[in-house]
Short mmCIF file of C-alpha atoms (C1' of nucleotides) in Angstrom, two decimals:
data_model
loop_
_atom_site.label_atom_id
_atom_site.label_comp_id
_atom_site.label_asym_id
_atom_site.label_seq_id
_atom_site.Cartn_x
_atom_site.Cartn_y
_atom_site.Cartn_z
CA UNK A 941 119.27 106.47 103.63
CA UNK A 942 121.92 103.49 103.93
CA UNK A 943 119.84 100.71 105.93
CA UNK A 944 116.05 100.90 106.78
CA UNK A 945 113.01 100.68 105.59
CA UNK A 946 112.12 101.46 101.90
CA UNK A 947 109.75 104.51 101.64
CA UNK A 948 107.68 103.23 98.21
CA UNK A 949 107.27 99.79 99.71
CA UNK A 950 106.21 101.05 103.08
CA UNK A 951 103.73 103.38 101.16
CA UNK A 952 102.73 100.61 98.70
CA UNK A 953 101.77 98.50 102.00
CA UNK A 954 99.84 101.77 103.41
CA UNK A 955 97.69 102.45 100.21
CA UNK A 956 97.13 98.49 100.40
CA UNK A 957 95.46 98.67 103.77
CA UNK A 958 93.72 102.16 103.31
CA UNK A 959 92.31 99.90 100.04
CA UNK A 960 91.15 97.45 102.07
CA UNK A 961 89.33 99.19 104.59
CA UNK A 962 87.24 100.67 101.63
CA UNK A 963 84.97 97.72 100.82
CA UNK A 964 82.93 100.45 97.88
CA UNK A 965 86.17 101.77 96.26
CA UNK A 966 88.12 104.59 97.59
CA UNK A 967 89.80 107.46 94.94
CA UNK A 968 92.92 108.50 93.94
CA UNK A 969 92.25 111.51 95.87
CA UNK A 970 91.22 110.77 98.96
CA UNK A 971 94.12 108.26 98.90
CA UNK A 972 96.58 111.00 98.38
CA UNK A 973 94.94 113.05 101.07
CA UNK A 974 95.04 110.41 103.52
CA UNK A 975 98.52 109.03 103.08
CA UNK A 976 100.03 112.51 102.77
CA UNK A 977 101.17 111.97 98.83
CA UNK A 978 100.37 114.25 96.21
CA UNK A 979 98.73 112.87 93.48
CA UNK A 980 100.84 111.60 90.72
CA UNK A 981 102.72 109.86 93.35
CA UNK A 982 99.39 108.21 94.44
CA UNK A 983 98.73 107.18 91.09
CA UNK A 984 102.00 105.34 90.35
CA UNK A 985 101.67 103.44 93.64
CA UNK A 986 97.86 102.56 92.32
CA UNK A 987 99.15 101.80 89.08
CA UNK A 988 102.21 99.52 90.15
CA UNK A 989 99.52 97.59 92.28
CA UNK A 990 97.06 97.32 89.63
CA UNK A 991 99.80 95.71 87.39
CA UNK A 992 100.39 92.81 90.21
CA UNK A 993 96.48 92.54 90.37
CA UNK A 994 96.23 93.38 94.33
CA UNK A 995 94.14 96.00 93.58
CA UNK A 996 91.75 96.97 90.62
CA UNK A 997 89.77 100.68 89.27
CA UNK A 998 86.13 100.10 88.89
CA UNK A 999 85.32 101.53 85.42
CA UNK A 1000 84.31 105.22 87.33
CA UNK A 1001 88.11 105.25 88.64
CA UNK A 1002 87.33 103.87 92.16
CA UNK A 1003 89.77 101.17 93.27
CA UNK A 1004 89.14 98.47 95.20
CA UNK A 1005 91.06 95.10 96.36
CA UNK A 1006 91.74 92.72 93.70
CA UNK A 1007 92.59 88.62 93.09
CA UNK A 1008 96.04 89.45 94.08
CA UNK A 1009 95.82 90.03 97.20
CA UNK A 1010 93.14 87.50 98.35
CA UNK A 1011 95.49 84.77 96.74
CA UNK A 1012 98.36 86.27 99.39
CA UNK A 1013 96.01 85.90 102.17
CA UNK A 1014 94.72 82.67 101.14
CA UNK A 1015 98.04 81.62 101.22
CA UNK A 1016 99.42 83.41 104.38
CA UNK A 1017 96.27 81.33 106.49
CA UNK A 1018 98.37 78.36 106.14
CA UNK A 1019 101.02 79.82 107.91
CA UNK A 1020 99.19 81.26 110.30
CA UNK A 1021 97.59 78.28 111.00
CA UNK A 1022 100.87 76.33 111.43
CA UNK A 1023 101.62 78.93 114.10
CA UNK A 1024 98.19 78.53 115.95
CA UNK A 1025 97.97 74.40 115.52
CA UNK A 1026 100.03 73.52 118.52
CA UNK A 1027 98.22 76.49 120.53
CA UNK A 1028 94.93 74.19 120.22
CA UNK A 1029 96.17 70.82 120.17
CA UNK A 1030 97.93 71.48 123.46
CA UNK A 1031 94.60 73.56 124.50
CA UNK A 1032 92.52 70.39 123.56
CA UNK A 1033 94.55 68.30 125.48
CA UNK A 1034 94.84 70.20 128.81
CA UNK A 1035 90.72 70.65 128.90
CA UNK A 1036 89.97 67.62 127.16
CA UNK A 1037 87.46 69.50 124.99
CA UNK A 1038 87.41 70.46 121.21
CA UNK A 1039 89.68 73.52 120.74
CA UNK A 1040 88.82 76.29 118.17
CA UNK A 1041 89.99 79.23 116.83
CA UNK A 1042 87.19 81.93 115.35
CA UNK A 1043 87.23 84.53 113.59
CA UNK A 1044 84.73 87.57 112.78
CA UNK A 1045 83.31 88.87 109.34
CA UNK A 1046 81.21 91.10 109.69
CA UNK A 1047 78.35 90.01 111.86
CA UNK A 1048 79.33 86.92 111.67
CA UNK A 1049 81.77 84.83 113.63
CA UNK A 1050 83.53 81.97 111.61
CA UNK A 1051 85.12 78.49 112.53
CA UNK A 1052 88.70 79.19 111.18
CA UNK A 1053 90.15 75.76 113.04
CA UNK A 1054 89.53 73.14 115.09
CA UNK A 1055 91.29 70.79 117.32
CA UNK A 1056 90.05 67.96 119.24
CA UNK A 1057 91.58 65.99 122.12
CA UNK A 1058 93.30 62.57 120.78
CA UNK A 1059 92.23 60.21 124.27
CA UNK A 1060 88.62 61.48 124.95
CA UNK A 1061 85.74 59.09 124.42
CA UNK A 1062 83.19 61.57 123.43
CA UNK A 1063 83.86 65.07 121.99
CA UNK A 1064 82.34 67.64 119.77
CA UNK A 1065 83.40 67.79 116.33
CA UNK A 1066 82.79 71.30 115.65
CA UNK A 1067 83.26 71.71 112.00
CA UNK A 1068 85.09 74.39 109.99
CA UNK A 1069 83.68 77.10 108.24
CA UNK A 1070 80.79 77.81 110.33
CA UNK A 1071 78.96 80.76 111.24
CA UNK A 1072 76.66 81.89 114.06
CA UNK A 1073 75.68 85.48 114.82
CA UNK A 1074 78.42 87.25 116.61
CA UNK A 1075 76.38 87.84 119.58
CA UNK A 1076 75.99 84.00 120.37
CA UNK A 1077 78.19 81.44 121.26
CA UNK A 1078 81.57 82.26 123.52
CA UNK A 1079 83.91 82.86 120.50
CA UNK A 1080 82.03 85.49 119.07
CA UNK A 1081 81.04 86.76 122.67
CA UNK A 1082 84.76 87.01 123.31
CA UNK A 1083 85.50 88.89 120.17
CA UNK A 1084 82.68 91.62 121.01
CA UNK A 1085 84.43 92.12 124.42
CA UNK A 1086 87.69 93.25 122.80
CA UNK A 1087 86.33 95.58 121.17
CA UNK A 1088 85.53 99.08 122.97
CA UNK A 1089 82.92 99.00 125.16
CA UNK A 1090 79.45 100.29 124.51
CA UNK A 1091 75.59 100.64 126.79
CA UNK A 1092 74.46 97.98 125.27
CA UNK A 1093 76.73 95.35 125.88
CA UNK A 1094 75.29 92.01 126.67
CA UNK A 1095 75.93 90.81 130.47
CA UNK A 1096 77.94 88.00 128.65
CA UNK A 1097 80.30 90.39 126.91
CA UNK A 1098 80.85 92.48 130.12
CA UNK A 1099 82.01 89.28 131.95
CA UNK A 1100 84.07 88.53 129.35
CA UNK A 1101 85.50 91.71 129.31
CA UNK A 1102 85.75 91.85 133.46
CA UNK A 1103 87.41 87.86 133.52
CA UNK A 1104 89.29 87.61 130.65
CA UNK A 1105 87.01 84.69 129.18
CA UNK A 1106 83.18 83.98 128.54
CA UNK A 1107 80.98 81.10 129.17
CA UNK A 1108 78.20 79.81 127.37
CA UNK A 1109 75.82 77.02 127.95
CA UNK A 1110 73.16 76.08 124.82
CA UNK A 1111 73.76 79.20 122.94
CA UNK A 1112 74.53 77.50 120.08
CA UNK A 1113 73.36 74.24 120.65
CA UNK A 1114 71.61 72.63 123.34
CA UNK A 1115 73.70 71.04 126.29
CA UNK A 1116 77.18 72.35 124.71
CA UNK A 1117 78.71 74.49 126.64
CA UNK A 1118 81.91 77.40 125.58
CA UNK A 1119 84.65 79.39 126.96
CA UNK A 1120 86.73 81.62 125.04
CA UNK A 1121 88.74 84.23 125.12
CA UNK A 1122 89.92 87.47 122.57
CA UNK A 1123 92.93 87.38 120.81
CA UNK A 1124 94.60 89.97 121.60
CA UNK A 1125 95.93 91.21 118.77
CA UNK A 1126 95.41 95.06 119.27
CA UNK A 1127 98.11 94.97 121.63
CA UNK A 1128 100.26 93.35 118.79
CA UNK A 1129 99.80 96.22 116.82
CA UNK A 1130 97.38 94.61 115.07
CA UNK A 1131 93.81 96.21 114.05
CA UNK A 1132 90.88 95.15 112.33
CA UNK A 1133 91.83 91.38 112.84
CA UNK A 1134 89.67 89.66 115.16
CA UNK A 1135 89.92 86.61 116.51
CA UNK A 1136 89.31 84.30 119.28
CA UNK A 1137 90.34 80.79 120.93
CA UNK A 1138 88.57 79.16 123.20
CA UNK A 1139 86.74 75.15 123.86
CA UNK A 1140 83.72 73.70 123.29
CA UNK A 1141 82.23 70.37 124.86
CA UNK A 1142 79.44 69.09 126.97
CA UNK A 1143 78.10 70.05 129.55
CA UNK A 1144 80.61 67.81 131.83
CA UNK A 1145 83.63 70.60 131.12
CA UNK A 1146 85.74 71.42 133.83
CA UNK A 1147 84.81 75.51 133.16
CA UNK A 1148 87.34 76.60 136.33
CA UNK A 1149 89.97 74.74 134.39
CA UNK A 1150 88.81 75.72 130.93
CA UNK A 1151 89.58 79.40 132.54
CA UNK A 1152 92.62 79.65 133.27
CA UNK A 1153 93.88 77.45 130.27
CA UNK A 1154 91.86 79.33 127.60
CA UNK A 1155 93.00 83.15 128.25
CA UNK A 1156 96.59 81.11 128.52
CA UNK A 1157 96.32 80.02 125.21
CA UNK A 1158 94.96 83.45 123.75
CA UNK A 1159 98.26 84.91 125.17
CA UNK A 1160 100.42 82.49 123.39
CA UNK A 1161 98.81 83.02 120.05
CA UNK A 1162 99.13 86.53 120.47
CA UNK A 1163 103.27 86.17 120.91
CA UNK A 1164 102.94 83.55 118.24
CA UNK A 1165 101.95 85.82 115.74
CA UNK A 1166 103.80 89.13 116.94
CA UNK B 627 112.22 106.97 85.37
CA UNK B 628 109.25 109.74 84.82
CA UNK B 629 105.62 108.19 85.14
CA UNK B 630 105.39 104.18 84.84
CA UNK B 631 105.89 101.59 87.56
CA UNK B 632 107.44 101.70 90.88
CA UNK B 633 110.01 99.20 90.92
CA UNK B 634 110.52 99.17 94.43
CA UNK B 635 106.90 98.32 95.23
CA UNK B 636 107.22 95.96 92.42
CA UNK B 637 110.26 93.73 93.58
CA UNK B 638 108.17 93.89 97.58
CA UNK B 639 105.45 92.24 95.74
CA UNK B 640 107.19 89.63 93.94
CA UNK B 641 108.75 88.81 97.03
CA UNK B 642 105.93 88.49 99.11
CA UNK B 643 104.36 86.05 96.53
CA UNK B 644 107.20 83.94 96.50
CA UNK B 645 107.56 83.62 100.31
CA UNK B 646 103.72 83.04 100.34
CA UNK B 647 104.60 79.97 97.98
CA UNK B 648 106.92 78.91 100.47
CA UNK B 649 104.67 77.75 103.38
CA UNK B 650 107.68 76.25 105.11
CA UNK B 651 109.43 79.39 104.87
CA UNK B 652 112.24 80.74 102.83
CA UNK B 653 115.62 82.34 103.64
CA UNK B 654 117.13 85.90 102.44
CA UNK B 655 119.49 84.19 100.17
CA UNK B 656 116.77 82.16 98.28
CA UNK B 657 114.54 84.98 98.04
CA UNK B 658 117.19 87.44 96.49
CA UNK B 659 118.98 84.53 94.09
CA UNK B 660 115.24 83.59 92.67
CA UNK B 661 114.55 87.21 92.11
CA UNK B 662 117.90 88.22 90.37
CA UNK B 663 118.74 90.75 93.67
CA UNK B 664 121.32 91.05 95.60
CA UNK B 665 121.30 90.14 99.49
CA UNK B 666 121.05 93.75 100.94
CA UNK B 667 118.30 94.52 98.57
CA UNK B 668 116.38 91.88 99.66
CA UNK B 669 117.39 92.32 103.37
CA UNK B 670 115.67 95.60 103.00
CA UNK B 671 112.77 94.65 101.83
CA UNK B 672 111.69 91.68 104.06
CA UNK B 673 112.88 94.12 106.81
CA UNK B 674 110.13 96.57 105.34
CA UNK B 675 107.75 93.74 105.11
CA UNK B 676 108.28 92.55 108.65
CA UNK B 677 107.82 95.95 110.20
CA UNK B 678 104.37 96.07 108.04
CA UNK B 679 103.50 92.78 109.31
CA UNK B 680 103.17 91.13 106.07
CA UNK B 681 105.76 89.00 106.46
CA UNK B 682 107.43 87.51 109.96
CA UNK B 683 110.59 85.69 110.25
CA UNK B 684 111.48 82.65 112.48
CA UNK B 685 113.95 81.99 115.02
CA UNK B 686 115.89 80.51 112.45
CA UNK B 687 116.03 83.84 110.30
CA UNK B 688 112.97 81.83 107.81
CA UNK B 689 110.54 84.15 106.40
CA UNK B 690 106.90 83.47 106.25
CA UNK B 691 103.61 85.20 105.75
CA UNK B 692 102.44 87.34 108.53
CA UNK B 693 98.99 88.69 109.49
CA UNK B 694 98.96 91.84 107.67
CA UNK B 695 98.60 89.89 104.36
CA UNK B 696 96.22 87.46 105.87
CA UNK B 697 93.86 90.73 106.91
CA UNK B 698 94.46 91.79 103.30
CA UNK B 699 93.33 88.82 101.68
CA UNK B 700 90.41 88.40 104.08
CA UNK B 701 89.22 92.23 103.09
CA UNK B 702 89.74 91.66 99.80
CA UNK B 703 88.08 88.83 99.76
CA UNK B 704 84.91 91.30 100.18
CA UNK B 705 85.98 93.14 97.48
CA UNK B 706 85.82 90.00 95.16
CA UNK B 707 82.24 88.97 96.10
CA UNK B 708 80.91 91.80 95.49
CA UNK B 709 82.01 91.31 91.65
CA UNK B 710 81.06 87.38 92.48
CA UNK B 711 77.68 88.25 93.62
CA UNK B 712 75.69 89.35 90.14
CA UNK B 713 77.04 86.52 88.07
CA UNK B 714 75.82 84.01 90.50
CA UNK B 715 72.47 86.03 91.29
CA UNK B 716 72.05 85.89 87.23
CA UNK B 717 73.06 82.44 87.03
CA UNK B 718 70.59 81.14 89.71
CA UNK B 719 67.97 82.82 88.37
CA UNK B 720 68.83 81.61 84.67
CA UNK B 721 69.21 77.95 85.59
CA UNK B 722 66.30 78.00 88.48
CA UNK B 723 68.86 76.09 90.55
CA UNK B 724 71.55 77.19 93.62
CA UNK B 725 74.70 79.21 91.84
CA UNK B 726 77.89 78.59 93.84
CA UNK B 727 81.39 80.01 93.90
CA UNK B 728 83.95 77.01 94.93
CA UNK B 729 87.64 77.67 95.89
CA UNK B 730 90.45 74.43 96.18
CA UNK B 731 92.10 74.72 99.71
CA UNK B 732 94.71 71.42 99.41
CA UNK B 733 92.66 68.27 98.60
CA UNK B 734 89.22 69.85 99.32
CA UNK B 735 86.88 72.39 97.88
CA UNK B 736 85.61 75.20 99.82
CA UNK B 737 82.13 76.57 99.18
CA UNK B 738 82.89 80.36 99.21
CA UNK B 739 79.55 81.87 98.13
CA UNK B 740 75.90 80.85 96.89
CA UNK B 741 72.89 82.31 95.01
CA UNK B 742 69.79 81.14 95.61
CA UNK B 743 66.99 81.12 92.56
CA UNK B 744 63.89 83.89 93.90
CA UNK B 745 60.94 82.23 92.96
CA UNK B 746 61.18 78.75 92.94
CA UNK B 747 59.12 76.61 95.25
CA UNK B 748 61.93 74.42 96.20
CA UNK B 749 65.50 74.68 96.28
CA UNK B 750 68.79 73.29 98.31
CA UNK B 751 70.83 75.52 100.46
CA UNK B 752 74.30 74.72 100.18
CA UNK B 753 75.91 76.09 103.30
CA UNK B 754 78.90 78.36 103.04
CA UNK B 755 82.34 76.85 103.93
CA UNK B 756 81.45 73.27 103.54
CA UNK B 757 84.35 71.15 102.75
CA UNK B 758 84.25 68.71 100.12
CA UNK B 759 87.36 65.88 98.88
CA UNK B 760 88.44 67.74 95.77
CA UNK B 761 87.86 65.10 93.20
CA UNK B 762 84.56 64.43 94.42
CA UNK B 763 81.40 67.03 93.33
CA UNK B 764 81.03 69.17 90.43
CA UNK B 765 82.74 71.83 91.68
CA UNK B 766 85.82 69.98 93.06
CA UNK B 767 86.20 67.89 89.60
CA UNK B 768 85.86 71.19 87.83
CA UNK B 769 88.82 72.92 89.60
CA UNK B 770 91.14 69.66 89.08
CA UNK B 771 89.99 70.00 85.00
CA UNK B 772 91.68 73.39 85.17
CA UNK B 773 94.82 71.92 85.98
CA UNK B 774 97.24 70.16 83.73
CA UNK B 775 96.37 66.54 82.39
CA UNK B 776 97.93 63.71 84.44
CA UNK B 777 97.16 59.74 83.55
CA UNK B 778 95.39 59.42 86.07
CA UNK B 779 92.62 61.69 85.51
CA UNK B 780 88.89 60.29 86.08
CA UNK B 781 86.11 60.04 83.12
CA UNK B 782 84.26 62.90 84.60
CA UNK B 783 87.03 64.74 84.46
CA UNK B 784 88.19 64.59 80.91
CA UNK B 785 84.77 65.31 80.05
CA UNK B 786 84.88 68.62 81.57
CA UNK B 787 88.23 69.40 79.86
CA UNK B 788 86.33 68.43 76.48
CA UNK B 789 83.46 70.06 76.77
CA UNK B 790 84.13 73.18 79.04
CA UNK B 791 81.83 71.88 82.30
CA UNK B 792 80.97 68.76 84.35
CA UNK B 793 78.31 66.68 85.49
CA UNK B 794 78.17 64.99 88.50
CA UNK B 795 75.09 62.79 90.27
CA UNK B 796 74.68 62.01 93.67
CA UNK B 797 78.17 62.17 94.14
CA UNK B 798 77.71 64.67 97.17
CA UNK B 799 74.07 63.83 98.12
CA UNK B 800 71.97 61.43 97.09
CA UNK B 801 69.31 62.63 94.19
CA UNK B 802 71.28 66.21 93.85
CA UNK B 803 72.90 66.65 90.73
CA UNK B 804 75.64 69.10 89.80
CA UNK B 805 77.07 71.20 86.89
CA UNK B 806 80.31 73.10 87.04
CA UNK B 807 83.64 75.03 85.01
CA UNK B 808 86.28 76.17 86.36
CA UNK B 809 87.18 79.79 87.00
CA UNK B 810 89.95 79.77 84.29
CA UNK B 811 92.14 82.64 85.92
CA UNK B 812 95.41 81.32 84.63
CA UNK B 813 94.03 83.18 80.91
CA UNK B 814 93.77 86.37 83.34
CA UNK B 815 97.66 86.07 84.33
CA UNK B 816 96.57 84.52 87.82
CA UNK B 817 98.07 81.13 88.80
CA UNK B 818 97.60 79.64 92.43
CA UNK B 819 93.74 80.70 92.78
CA UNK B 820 91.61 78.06 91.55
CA UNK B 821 88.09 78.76 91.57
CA UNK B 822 84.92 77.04 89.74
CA UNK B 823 81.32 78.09 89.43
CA UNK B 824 78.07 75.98 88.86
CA UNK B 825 74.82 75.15 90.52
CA UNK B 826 73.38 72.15 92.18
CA UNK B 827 69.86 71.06 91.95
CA UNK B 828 67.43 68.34 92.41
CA UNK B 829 67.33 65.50 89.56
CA UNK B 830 64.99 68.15 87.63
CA UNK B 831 67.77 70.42 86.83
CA UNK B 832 67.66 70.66 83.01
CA UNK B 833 71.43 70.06 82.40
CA UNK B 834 71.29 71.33 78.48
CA UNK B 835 70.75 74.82 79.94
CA UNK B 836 72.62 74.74 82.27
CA UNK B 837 75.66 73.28 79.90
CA UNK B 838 75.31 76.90 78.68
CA UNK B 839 74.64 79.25 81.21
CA UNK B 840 77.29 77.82 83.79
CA UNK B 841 80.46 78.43 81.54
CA UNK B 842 79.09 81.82 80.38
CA UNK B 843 79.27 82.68 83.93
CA UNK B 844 82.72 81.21 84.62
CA UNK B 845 84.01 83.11 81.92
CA UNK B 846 81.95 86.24 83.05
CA UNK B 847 83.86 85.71 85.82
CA UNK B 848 87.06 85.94 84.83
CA UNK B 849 86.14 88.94 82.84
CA UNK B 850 85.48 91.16 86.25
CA UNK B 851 88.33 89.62 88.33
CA UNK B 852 90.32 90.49 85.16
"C1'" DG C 896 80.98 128.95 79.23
"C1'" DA C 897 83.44 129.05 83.46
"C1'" DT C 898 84.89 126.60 87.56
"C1'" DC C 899 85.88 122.60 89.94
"C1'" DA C 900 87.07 117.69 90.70
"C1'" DT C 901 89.49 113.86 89.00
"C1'" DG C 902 92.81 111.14 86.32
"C1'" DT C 903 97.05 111.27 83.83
"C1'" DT C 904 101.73 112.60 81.75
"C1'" DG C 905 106.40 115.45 81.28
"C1'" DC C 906 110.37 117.03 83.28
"C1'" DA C 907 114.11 118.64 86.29
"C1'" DC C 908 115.88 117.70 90.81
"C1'" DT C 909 117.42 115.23 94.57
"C1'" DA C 910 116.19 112.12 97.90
"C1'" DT C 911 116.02 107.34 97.74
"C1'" DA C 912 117.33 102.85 96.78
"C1'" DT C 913 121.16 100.38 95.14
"C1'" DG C 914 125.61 97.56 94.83
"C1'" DT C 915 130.09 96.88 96.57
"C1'" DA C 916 132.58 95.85 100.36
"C1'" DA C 917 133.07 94.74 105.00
"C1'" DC C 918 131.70 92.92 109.54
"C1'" DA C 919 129.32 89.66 112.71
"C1'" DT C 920 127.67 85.17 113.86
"C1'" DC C 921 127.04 80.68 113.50
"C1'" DT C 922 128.02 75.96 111.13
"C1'" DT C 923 130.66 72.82 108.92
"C1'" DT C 924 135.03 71.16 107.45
"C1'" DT C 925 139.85 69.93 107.86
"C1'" DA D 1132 141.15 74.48 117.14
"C1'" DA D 1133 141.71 77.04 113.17
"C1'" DA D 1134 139.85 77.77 108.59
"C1'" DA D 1135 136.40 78.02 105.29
"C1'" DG D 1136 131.74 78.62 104.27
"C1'" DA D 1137 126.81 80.14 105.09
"C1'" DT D 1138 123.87 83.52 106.50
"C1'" DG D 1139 122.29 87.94 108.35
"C1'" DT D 1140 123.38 92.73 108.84
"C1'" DT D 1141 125.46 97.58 108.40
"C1'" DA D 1142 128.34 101.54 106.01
"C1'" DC D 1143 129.07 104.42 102.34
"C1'" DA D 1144 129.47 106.52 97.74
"C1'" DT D 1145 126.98 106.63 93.49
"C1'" DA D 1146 123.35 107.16 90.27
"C1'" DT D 1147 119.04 105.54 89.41
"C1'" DA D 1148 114.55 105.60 90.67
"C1'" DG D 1149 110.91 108.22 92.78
"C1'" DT D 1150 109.30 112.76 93.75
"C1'" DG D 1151 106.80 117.23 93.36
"C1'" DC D 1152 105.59 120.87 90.48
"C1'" DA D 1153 103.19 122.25 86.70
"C1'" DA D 1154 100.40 121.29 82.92
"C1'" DC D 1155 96.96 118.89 80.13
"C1'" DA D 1156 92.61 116.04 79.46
"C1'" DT D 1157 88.20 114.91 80.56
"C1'" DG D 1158 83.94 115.02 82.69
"C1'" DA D 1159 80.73 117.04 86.21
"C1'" DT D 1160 78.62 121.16 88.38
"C1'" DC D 1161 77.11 125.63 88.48
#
DNA sequence: GATCATGTTGCACTATATGTAACATCTTTT
DNA sequence: AAAAGATGTTACATATAGTGCAACATGATC
């Protein structure tokens, strides 16, 4: 092969993820079995990867994600959030609200970043880091409607899911109101990351505008980061 | 080469940690002079990288992180609180105040877990993801004793660097007091994660024990991440 | 005590990654 | 405006690096 892609790294990458979606250890086996290698070949990738620390064996063999890795995403969020930054600020200033960007783990929805408009008198400071149930507030609302649908969907997420955005009044807090929108990242090529964009303010925001300039925003991100 | 290390897989990690230490971005050239390849090698690998997501480039041609190591980290970082999650259970219990994992982030200090003792009648709940200026708080003053001396340093921290923890009173919250080391992962081989562990308590915390139990658990730490 | 599952190493083969050289753009210099 | 320099990218021949097979080690299951 003259140009391309390199086989062991692409595999390396592969295992990685297959790792990572195995929260209580996954085997040399069922790696191999998965990724189509035979074994040894599956145990030098492990073994490489274990020497950089992105993954580690549990003493019965298993192997799960390890300091390596979490370092590289620690790091990567900066750079992710440079991309998304001018996504909220100019979403903050076009609705005049406090513009955030969520993300969820596992039931939870968390505040990855915040922007808030520089000439309003009164706004929301809606502070980093926090969590609500998934099922509450627009931005985790938004994330539950990109995922596939199911009976018992909430008639908040099947709005979301029909309009491209959700509202929420008091969910979270009383006389705050939400809209946000999915990040679609899915159609990036994306899986397993979910996140969503969206405002938050009182109960004064313009929600028509807030519509049209939220899903706008969620599109940008998404070409942002493809 | 018959069993061993894949150097491919090694060189695609190397590089991905050094353009994760470049959060501005950093070009082809750069990345293959600083890791002894030549230009095509590197091409082929950030090519790799890019179609895995793990890396992106700019308009420009700059390389930074991308979202597949971002989803990586955030999965892994799972992986690592599970390990987290006995040592701080242990510790709370031990010490009869709140354990606490804290991570640097720039200038502040993330709160990235907490263990709450079982059976005491009060306690404080110290919310995940607060945010704290780095040089104020146990934790925070801790993390910066980890690092290399400067002139500059504070008294509380040269006393951690002497005696392995710190003290700090009210520094946070008025009448909570706070003892903390620092996750010393640099010993393990790992630079750029700084992480410290301690507890935080009421003015009854009895800071002799806890003197002992909280850098048994840093270094019980470092042992499982190890 | 035999069979199976799992982790690990040796070895011969060749597919895979490599380095050299060359080409394509785009800046900067003269 | 041509020339020289960066930077990104592709072609091709070579040999090194990764592969798959087979085998061995260990522990679990029957």
């Amino acid at each position: 092969m003259s140009t391309g892609k390199l086989q062991t790294l692409e595999r390396g990458i592969a295992l990685l993820r297959l790792v990572s979606q195995s929260p209580e250890g996954i085997r040399i086996n069922e790696l191999a079995e998965q990724l189509g290698l035979n074994r040894p070949t599956a145990y030098r990738i492990v073994a490489t990867l274990v020497d950089q620390t992105m993954v580690r064996r549990l003493e019965d063999g298993r192997i799960v994600m390890g300091v390596g890795a979490y370092q590289l995403g620690a790091r990567s969020s900066d750079s992710i959030q440079m991309l998304a930054r001018p996504v909220l600020e100019t979403l903050a200033q076009a609705t005049g609200a406090t513009a955030f960007l969520s993300m969820a783990e596992g039931d939870t929805c968390v505040v990855v970043m915040t922007a808030e408009p520089r000439d309003a008198v009164f706004n929301i400071h809606y502070k980093l880091g926090t969590r609500h149930p998934i099922d509450r507030g627009a931005a985790g609302i938004a994330i539950l409607a990109a995922r596939p649908e199911t009976p018992q969907d909430s008639e908040d997420i099947r709005f979301c899911r029909a309009n491209g955005y959700s509202v929420t009044k008091g969910q979270l807090h009383k006389g705050a109101v939400g809209v946000s929108s999915p990040v679609q990242l899915q159609d990036a090529g994306l899986t397993g990351l979910e996140f969503s964009i969206g405002v938050v303010a009182l109960e004064a925001l313009e929600i028509t505008q807030a519509a049209k300039a939220v899903p706008d925003a969620a599109r940008q991100l998404v070409g942002a980061l493809s």
